[in-house]
mmCIF file of C-alpha atoms in Angstrom:
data_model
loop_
_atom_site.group_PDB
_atom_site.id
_atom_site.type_symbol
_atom_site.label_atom_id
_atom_site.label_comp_id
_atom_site.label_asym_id
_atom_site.label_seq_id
_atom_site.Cartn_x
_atom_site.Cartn_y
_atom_site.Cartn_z
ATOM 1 C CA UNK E 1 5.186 -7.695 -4.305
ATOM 2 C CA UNK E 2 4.331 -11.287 -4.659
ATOM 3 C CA UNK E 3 0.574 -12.429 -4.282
ATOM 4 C CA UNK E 4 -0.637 -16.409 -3.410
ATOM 5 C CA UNK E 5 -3.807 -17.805 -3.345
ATOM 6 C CA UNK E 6 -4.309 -21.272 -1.504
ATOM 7 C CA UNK E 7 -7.698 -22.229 -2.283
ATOM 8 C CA UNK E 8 -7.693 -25.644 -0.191
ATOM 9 C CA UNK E 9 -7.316 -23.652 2.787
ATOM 10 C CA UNK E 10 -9.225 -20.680 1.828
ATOM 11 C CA UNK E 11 -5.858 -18.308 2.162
ATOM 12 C CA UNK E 12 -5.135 -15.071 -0.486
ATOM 13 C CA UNK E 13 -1.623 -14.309 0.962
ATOM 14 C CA UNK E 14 0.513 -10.887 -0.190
ATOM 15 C CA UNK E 15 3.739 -9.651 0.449
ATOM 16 C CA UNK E 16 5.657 -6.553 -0.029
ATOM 17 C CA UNK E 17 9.267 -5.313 1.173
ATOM 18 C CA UNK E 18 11.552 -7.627 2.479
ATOM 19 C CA UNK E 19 9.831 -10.987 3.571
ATOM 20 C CA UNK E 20 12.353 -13.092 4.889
ATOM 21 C CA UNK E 21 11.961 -15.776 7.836
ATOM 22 C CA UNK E 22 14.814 -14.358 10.059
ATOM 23 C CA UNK E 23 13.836 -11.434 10.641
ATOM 24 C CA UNK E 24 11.899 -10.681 13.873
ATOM 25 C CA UNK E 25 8.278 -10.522 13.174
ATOM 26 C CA UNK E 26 5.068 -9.003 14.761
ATOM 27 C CA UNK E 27 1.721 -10.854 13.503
ATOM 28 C CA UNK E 28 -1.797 -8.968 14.467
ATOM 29 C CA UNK E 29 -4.312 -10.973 14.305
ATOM 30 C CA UNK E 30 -8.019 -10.836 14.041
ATOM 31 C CA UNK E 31 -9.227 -13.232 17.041
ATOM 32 C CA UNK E 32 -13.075 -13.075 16.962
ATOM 33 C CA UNK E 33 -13.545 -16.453 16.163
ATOM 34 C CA UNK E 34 -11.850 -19.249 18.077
ATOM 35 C CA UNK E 35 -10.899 -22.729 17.863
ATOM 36 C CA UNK E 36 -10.900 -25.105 20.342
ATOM 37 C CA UNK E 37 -8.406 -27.925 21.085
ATOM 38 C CA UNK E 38 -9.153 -30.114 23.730
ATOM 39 C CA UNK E 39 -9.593 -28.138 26.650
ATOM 40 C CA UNK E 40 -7.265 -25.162 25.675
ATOM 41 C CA UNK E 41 -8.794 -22.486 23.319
ATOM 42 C CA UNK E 42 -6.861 -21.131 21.118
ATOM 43 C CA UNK E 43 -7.216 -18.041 18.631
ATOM 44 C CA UNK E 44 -7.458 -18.377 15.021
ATOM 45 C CA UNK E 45 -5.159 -17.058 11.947
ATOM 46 C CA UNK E 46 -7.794 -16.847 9.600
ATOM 47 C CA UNK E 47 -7.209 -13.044 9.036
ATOM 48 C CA UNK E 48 -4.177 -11.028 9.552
ATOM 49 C CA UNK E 49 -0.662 -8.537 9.297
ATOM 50 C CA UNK E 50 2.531 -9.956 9.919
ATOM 51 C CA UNK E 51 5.276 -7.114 9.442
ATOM 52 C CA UNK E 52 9.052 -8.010 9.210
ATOM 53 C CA UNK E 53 11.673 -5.884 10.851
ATOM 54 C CA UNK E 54 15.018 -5.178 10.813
ATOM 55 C CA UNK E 55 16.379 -3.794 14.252
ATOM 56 C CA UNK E 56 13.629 -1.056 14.654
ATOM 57 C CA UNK E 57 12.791 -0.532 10.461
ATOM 58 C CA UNK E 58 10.082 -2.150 9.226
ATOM 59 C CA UNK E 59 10.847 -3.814 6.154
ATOM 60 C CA UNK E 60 8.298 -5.564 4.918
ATOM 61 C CA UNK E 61 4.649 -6.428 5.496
ATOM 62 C CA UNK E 62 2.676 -10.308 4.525
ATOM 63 C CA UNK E 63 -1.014 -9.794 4.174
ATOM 64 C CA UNK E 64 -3.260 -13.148 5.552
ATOM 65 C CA UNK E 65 -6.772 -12.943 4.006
ATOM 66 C CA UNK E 66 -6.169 -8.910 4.140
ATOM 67 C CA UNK E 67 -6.103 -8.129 0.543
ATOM 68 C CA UNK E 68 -8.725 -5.289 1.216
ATOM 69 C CA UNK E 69 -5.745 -3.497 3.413
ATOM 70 C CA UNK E 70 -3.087 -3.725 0.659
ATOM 71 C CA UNK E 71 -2.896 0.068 -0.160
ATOM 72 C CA UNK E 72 -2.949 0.861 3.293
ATOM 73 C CA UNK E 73 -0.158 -1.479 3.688
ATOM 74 C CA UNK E 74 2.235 -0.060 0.718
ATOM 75 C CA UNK E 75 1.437 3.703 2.169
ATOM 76 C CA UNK E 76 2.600 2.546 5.686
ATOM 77 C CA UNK E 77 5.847 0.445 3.846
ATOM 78 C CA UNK E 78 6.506 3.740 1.680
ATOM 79 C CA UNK E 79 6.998 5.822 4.495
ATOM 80 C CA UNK E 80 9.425 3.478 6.178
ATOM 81 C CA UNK E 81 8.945 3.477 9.792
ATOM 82 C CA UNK E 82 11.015 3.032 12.693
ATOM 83 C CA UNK E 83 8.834 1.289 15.745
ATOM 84 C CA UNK E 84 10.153 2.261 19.349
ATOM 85 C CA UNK E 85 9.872 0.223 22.586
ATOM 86 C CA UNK E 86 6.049 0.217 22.244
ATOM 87 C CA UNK E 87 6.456 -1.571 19.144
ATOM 88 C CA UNK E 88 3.249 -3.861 19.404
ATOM 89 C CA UNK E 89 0.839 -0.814 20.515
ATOM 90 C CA UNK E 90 2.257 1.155 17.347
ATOM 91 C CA UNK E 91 1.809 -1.759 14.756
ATOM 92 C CA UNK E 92 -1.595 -2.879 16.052
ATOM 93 C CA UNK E 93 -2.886 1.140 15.179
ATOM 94 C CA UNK E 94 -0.737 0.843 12.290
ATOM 95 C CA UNK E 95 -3.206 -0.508 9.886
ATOM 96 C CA UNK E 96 -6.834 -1.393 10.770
ATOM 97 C CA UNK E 97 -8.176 -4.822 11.149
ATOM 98 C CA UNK E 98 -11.185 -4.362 13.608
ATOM 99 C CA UNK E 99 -11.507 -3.209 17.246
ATOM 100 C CA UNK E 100 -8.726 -3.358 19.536
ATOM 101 C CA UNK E 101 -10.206 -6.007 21.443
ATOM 102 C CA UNK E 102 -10.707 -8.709 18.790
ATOM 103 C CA UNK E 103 -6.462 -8.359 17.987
ATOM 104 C CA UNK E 104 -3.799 -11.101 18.865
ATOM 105 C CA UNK E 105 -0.240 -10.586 18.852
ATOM 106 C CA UNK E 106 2.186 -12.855 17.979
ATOM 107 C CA UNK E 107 5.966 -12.494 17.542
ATOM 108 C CA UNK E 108 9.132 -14.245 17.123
#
C-alpha cells in the first residue's frame, strides 16, 4: 500500500495491489459537480476508484479523495476478482461512491 497527500490540489491518493500505468484501467468517478470549459462541460475527478487489471483479474485498486472506502477496497482486492464482459456495470457496484447516476466511467 502506498498513501500520498497533495495538499496544493487538495488530493489524499492510496494505492494497493499492483498499480502500474500499462495495465488497462477502469476509473469511477463521482460526477455531481461539474466544470465547465468553454462551451463543453466536462465532469470532474475530484473523487474517485480507478482499478488496474490484468486480462480479466483485478490487480490493484488507486483511491482519489476515497480514503473513507479503503477497507472496502482491500476486502474487494483480497478476494481477487475476475470481471466478465460487463466489466464497468460490475466495478461501478463494486464499491460504493454515491448513486448510480452521479458515476463517470473512464478507461484506457
Amino acid at each position: 500500500m502506498f498513501r500520498s497527500n497533495l495538499p496544493g490540489i487538495d488530493v489524499q491518493i492510496e494505492g494497493i495491489g499492483e498499480i502500474d500505468s500499462s495495465m488497462h484501467t477502469v476509473g469511477i468517478w463521482v460526477q455531481n459537480a461539474r466544470h465547465t470549459q468553454g462551451d463543453k462541460s466536462t465532469p470532474s475527478l475530484d473523487r474517485g476508484v480507478v482499478y488496474y487489471l490484468k486480462g480479466n483479474k483485478i490487480m490493484g485498486i488507486l483511491l482519489w479523495n476515497a480514503s473513507d472506502v479503503l477497507e472496502s477496497a482491500r476486502q474487494f482486492l483480497l478476494s481477487r476478482p475476475e470481471v466478465h464482459e460487463n466489466v464497468i456495470d460490475e466495478l461501478k457496484e463494486a464499491i460504493s461512491l454515491g448513486p448510480d447516476d452521479w458515476l463517470h466511467v473512464l478507461t484506457t
